Structure formats: C-alpha cells, structure tokens
mmCIF file of C-alpha atoms in Angstrom:
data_model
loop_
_atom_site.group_PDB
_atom_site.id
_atom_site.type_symbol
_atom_site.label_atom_id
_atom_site.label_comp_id
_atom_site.label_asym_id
_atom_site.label_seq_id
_atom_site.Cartn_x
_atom_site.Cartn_y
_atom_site.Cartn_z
ATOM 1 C CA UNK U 1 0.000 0.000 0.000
ATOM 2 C CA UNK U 2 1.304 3.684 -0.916
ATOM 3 C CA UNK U 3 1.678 6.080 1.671
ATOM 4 C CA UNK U 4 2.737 9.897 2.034
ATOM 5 C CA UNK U 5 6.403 8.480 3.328
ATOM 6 C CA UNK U 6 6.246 6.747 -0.309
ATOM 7 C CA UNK U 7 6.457 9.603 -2.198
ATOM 8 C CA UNK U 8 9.072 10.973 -0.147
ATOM 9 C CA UNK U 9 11.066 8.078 -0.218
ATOM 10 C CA UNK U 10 10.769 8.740 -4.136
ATOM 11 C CA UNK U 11 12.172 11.946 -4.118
ATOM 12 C CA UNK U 12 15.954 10.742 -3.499
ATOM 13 C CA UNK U 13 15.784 7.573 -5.971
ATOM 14 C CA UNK U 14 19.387 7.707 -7.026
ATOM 15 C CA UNK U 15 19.807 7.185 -10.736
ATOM 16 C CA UNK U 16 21.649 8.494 -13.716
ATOM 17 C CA UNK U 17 19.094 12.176 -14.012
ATOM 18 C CA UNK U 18 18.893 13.959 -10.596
ATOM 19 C CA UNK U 19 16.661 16.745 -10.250
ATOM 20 C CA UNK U 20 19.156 20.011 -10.068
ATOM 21 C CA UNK U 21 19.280 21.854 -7.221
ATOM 22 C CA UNK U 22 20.901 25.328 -7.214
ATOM 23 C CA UNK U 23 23.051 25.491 -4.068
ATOM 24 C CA UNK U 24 25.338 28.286 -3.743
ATOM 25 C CA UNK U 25 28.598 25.701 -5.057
ATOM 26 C CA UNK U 26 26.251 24.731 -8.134
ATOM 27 C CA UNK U 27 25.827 28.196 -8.897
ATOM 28 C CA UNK U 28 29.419 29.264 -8.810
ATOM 29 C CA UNK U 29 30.942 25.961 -10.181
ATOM 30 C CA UNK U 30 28.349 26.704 -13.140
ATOM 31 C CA UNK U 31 29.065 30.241 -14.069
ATOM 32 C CA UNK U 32 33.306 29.083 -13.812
ATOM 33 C CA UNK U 33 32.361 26.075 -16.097
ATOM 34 C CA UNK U 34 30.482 27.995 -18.697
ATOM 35 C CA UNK U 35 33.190 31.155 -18.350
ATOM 36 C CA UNK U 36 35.288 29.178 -19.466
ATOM 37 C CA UNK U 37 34.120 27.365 -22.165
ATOM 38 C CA UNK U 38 33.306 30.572 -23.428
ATOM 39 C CA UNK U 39 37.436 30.934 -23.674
ATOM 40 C CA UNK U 40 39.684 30.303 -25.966
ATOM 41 C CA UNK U 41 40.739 27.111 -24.000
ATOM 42 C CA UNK U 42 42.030 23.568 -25.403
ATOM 43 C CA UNK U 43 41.368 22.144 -22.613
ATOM 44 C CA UNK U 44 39.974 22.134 -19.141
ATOM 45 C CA UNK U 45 40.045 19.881 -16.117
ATOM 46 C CA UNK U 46 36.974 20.126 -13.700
ATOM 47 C CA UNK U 47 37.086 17.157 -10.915
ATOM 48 C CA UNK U 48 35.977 16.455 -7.376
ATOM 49 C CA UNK U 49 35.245 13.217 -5.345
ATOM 50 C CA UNK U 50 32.393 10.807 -6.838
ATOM 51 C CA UNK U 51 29.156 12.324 -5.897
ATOM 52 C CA UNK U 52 29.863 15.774 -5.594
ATOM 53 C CA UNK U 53 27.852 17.222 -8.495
ATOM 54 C CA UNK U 54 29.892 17.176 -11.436
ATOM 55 C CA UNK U 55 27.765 15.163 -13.940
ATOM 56 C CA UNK U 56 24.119 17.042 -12.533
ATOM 57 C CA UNK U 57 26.145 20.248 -13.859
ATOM 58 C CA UNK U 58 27.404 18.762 -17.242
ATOM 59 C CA UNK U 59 23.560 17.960 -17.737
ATOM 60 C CA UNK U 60 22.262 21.310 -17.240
ATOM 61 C CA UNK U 61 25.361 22.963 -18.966
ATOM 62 C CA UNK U 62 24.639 20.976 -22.135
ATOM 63 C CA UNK U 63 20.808 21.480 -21.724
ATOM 64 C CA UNK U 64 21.320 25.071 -21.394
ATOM 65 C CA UNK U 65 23.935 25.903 -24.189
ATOM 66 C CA UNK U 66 22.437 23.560 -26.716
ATOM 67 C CA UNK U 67 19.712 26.250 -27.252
ATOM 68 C CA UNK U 68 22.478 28.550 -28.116
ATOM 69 C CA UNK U 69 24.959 26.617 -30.018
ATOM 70 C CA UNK U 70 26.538 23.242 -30.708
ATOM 71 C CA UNK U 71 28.062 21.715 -27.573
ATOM 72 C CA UNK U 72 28.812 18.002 -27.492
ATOM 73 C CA UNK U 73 28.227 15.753 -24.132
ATOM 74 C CA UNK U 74 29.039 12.104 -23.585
ATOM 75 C CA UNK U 75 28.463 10.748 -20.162
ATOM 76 C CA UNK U 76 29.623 7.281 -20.755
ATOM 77 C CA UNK U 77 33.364 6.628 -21.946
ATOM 78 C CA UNK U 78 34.737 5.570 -24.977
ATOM 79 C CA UNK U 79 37.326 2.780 -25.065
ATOM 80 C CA UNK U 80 38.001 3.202 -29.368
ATOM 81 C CA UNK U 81 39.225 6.073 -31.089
ATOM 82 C CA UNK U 82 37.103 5.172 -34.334
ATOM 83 C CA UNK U 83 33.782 4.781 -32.466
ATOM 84 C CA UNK U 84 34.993 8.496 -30.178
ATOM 85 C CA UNK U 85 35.587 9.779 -33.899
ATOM 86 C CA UNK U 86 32.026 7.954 -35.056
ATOM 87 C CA UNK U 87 30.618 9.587 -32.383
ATOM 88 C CA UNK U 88 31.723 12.950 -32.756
ATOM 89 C CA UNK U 89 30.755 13.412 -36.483
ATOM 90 C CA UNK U 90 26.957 11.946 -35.867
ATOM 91 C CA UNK U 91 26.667 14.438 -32.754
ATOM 92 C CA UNK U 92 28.136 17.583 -35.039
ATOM 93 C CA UNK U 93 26.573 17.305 -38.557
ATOM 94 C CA UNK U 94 23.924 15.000 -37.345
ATOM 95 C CA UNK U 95 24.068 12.033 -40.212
ATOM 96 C CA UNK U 96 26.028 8.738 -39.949
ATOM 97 C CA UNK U 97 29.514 9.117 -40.191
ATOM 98 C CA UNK U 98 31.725 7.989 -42.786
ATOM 99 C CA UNK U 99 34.267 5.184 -42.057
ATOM 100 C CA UNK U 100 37.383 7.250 -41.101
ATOM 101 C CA UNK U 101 40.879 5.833 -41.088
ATOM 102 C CA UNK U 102 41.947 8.115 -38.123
ATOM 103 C CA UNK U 103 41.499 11.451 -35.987
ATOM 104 C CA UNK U 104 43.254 13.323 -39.214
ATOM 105 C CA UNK U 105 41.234 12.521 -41.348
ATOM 106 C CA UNK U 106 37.624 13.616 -39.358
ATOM 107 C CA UNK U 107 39.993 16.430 -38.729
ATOM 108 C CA UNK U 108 40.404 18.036 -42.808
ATOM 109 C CA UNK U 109 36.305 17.514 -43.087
ATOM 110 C CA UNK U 110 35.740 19.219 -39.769
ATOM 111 C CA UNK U 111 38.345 22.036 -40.925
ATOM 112 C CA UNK U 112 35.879 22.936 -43.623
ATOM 113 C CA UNK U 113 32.778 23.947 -41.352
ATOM 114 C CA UNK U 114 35.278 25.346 -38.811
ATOM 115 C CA UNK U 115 36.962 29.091 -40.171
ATOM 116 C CA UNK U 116 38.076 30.403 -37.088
ATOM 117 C CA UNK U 117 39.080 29.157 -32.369
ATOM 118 C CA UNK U 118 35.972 30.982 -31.963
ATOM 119 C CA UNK U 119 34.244 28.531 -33.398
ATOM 120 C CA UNK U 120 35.390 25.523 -31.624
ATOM 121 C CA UNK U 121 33.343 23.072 -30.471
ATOM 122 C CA UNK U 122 32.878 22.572 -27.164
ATOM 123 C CA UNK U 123 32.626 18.434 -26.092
ATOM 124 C CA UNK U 124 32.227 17.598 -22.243
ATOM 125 C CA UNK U 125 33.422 14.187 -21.721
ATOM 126 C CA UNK U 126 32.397 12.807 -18.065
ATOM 127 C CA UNK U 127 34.287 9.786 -16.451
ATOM 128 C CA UNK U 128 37.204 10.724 -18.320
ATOM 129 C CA UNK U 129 39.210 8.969 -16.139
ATOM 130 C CA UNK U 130 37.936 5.715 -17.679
ATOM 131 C CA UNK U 131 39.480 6.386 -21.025
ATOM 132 C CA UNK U 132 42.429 5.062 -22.481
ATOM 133 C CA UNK U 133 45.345 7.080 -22.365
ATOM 134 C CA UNK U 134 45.965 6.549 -25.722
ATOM 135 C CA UNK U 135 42.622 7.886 -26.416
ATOM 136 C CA UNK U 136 43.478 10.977 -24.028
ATOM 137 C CA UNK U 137 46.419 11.532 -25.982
ATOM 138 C CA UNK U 138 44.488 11.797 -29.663
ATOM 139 C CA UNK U 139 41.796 13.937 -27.559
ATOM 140 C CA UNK U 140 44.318 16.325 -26.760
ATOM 141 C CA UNK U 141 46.104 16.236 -30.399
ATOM 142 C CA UNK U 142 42.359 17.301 -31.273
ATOM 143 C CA UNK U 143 42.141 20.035 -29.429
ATOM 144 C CA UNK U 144 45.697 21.535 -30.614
ATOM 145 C CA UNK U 145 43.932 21.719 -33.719
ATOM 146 C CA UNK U 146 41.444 24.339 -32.141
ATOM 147 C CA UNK U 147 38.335 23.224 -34.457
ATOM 148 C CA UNK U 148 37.186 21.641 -30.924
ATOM 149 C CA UNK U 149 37.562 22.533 -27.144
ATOM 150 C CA UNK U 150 37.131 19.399 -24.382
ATOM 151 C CA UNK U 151 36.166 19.847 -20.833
ATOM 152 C CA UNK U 152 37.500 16.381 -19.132
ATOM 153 C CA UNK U 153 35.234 15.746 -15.720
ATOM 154 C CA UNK U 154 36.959 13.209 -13.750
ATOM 155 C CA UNK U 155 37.007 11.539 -9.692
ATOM 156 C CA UNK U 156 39.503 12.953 -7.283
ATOM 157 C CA UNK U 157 39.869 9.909 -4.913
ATOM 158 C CA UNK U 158 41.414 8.845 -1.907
ATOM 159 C CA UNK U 159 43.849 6.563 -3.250
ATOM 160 C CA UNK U 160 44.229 8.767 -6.612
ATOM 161 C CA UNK U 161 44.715 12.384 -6.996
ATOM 162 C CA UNK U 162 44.001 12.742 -10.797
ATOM 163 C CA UNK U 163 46.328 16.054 -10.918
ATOM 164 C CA UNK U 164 48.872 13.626 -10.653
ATOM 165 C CA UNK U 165 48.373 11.849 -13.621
ATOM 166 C CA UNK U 166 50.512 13.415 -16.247
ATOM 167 C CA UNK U 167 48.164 12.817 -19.345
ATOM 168 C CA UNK U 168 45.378 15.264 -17.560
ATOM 169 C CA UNK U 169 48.274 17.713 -16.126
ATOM 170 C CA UNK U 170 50.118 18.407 -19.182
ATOM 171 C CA UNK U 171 47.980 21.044 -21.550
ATOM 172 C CA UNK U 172 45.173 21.089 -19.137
ATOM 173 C CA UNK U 173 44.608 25.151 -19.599
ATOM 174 C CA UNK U 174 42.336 25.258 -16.513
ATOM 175 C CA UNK U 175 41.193 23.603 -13.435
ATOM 176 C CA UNK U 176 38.332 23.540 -11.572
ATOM 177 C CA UNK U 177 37.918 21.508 -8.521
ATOM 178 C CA UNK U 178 33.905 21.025 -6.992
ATOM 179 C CA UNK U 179 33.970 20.552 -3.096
ATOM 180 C CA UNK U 180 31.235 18.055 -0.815
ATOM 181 C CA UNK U 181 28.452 19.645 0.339
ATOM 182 C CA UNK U 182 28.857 21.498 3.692
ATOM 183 C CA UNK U 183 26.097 21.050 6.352
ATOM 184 C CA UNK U 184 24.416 24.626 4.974
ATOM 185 C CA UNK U 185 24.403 23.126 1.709
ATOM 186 C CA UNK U 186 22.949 19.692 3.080
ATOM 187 C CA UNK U 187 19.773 21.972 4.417
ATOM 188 C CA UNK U 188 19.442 23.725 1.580
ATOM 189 C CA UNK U 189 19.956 20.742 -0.650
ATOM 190 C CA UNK U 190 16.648 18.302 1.185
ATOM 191 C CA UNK U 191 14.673 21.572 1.743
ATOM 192 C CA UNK U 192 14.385 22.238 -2.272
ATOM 193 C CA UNK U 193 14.150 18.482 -2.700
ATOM 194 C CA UNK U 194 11.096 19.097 -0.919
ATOM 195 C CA UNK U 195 9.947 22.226 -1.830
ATOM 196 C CA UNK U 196 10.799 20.872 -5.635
ATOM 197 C CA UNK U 197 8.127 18.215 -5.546
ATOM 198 C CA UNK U 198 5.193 20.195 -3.372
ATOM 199 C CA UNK U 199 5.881 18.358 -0.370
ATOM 200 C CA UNK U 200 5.840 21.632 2.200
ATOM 201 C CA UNK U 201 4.310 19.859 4.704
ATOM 202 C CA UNK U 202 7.684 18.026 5.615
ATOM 203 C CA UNK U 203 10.015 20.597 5.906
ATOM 204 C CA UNK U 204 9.553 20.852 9.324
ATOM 205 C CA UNK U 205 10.953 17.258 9.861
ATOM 206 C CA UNK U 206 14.789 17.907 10.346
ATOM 207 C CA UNK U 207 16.043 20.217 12.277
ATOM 208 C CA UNK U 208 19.601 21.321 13.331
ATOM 209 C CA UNK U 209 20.694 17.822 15.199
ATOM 210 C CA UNK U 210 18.882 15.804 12.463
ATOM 211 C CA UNK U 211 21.505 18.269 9.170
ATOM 212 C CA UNK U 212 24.194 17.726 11.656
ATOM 213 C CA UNK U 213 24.772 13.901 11.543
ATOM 214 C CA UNK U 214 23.500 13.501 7.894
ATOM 215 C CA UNK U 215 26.882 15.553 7.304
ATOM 216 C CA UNK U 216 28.611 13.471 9.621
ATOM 217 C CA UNK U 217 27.378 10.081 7.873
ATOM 218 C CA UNK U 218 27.507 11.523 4.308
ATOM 219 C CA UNK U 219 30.730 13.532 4.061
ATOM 220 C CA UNK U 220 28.615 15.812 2.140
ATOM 221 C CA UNK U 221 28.587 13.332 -0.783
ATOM 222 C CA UNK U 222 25.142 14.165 -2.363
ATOM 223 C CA UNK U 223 24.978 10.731 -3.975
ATOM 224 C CA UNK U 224 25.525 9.274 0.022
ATOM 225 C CA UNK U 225 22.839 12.029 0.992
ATOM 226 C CA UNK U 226 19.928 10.412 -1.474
ATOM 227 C CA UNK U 227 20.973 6.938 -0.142
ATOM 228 C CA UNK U 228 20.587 7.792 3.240
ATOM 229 C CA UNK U 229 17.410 9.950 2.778
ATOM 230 C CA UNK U 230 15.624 7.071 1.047
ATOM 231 C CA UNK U 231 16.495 4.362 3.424
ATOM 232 C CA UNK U 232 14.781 6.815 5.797
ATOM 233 C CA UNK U 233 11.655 7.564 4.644
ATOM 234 C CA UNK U 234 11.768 3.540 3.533
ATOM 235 C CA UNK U 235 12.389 3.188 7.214
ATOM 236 C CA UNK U 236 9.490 5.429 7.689
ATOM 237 C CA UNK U 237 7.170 3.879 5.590
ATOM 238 C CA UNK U 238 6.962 0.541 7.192
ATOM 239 C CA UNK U 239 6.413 1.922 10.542
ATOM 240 C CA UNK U 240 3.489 3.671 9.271
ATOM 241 C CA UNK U 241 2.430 0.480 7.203
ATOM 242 C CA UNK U 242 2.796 -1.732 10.525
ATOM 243 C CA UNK U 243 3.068 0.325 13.367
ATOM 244 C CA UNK U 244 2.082 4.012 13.130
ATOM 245 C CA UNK U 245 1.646 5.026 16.709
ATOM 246 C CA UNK U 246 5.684 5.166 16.342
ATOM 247 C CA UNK U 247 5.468 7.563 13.969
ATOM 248 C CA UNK U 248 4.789 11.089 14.095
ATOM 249 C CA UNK U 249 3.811 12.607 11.488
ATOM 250 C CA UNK U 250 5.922 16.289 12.715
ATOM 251 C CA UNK U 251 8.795 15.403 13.584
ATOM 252 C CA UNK U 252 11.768 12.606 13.472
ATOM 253 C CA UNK U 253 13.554 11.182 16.100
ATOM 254 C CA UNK U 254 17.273 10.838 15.527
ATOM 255 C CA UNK U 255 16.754 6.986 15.862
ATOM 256 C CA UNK U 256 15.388 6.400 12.337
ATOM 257 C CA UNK U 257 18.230 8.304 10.722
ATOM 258 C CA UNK U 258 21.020 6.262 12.852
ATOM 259 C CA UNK U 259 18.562 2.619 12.005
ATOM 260 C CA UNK U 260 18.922 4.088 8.169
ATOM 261 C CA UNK U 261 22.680 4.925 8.915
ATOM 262 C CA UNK U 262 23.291 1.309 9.995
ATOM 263 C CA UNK U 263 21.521 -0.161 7.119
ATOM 264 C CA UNK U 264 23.745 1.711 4.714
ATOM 265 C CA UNK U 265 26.706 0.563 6.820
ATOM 266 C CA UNK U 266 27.520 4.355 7.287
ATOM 267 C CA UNK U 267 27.189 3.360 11.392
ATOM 268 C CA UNK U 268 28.548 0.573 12.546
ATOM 269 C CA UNK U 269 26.242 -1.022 15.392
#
C-alpha cells in the first residue's frame, strides 16, 4: 500500500538524471564552467570526489547551451578512437559518419565547417578517467587543432589524486575543482528536494541535530545524501504500514536516521 512516506522516499531515488538543485557551489561551479568554455581554451580539467555534483552540472550545462549553439556531451566513456571519432561526427553534422581511417582525417572535413578558435566546439566528456590514455592523448592532439575545445570531468579519490596523472596535467589550460556539500548546503539541498516536488508539509521534519549527523554520515557526498534519505523515509514507511503510533507525522527522532545509517553501513552497530 502507498503512503505519504512513499512519495518521499521517491524523491531521493538515485539514478543516472537527478533533479538540479541550485546550491550556492552549483551556482558558482556553473558560471566558472560555462566562463570558461566561453574561452579560448584547449582544454579544461573540472574534478571532485564521486558524488559531488559534477555530472548534474554537465547535464544542465549541455541542456542550457544547446539552445544557443553546438556543444557536445558524452556521459559514458569511450574505449576506441574510431567509435569516439564515429561519435563525434553523428553528434556535429547529425548524419552517420563515414568510415574514417583516423582522428586526421575527421579532422580536414571538420576544418571545412570550422573558419576560425571561436568557433570551436565545445565536447564535455564525463568519467574521463575511464578512457584510455591513448585515447586521451588523440583527444588532446584534437584540441591543438582548435576546431574543438574538451572539458575532461573526472574523480579525485582517496587513493588517486588525478592532478597527478601526467596525461590530464600536461595542456590542461584550466582547473576547476567542486567541493562536498557542507552542512548549509545539506539543508538547503533536502529543503528544495522538498519544496521541488510540493511536499511543504515536511520541511519541518529535520532540524539542526537531524543536518548535523547527515553531514557526519555523508561527508557531504550528495549521492551518500539520497541513499541515506531514502532508506529513511523507507524506514518510515513501514512503521506507518505496521506500526504508526511510532510515527509522528511532525517530527523525526534521531533513531530512524542512525537505524537508516546502519543499514547503509555508514554506522557501525
């Protein structure tokens, strides 16, 4: 049976489209990713730790620019040069691409529709830390040719600082790095969740104790955040199934976050 807690439990499904939310970080990692596409740069480096943002903005940033001009996004990698090549023709002029030998050749057509840098194409590859690095290496021969301009998104981890990788570090013309969520951010992030999908009557739910140990559990990692905030209302939604004198209906005791928490294995009981 489908209750209220249903719906909210609905609003942090976790897939590959997330509804955007404009914190304050979005904003300003937006306007730096879009100022400087608009430059006359070969190349540019935007990373941060797996579930910070970074493919929600490359969605909106292609949405939003496609309107205006060509702009290229794939979100999944490419593993061939000839498909990458295949792939880039079909997205430019639209029409199945010819069977090219290699980059230089896709290269003299594409010189013929491009006259001038300004004109480059801009192509946002995400997960570019999957590719090949002798796939990087024609990507960046590509872009000396100034007919097209790459943004390569990529995971900063633990184990891995990608600045360290030479192949992203050498010709990368700018970097921009996207943070975690702080606790603000965390508030603001569930509140327009909310807010979002018309559900105003739940906003008075959470409170200050409640933001403080999602950040704790989370990191700030909005991907972690959705997790967590599903598992809850999941958690919530069989009490009121089965038990709802446990439930009230105005506020949240801390236990259901820490019994979601444990069920994530973000607490260890």
């Amino acid at each position: 049976m489908n209750n209220h807690y249903s719906d909210l439990k609905n609003i942090f499904i976790d897939g590959e489209v997330f509804d955007y939310i404009n914190l304050n970080k979005s904003t300003t990692m937006y306007n730096k990713l879009v100022n400087a596409l608009d430059k006359p740069l070969k190349l540019i480096l935007f990373y941060g730790k797996p579930g910070t943002g970074k493919t929600f903005l490359l969605q909106k940033i292609h949405n939003d620019l496609k309107q205006k001009k060509r702009v290229i996004f794939f979100p999944r990698p490419f593993f061939e040069e000839k498909i990458f090549i295949k792939a880039l023709y079909e997205n430019i002029f639209d029409e199945a691409s010819p069977d090219f030998s290699n980059y230089n050749d896709f290269l003299v057509l594409l010189e013929k529709h491009i006259t001038s840098p300004q004109q480059a194409i801009p192509v946002l590859i995400d997960e570019a830390q999957l590719y090949p690095r002798e796939l990087i290496e024609k990507i960046r021969l590509m872009a000396d040719s100034r007919l097209l301009k790459f943004l390569f998104t990529v995971h900063k981890t633990e184990q891995e600082d990608v600045l360290a990788k030479d192949y992203f570090q050498t010709r990368i013309w700018e970097t921009i790095e996207i943070d975690t969520a702080s606790e603000d951010e965390i508030k603001i992030y569930i509140e327009k969740k909310l807010l979002f999908h018309n559900c105003f009557g739940y906003l008075n739910l959470f409170n200050a104790k409640h933001y403080k140990l999602i950040a704790k559990l989370t990191g700030g990692n909005l991907r972690s955040i959705n997790k967590l905030m599903y598992k809850l209302f999941e958690i919530l939604e069989y009490y009121d199934e089965h038990n709802p004198s446990l439930v009230k209906a105005n506020a949240l005791h801390v236990k259901y976050l820490e019994m979601a928490g444990i069920s994530l294995g973000l607490i260890h009981a």
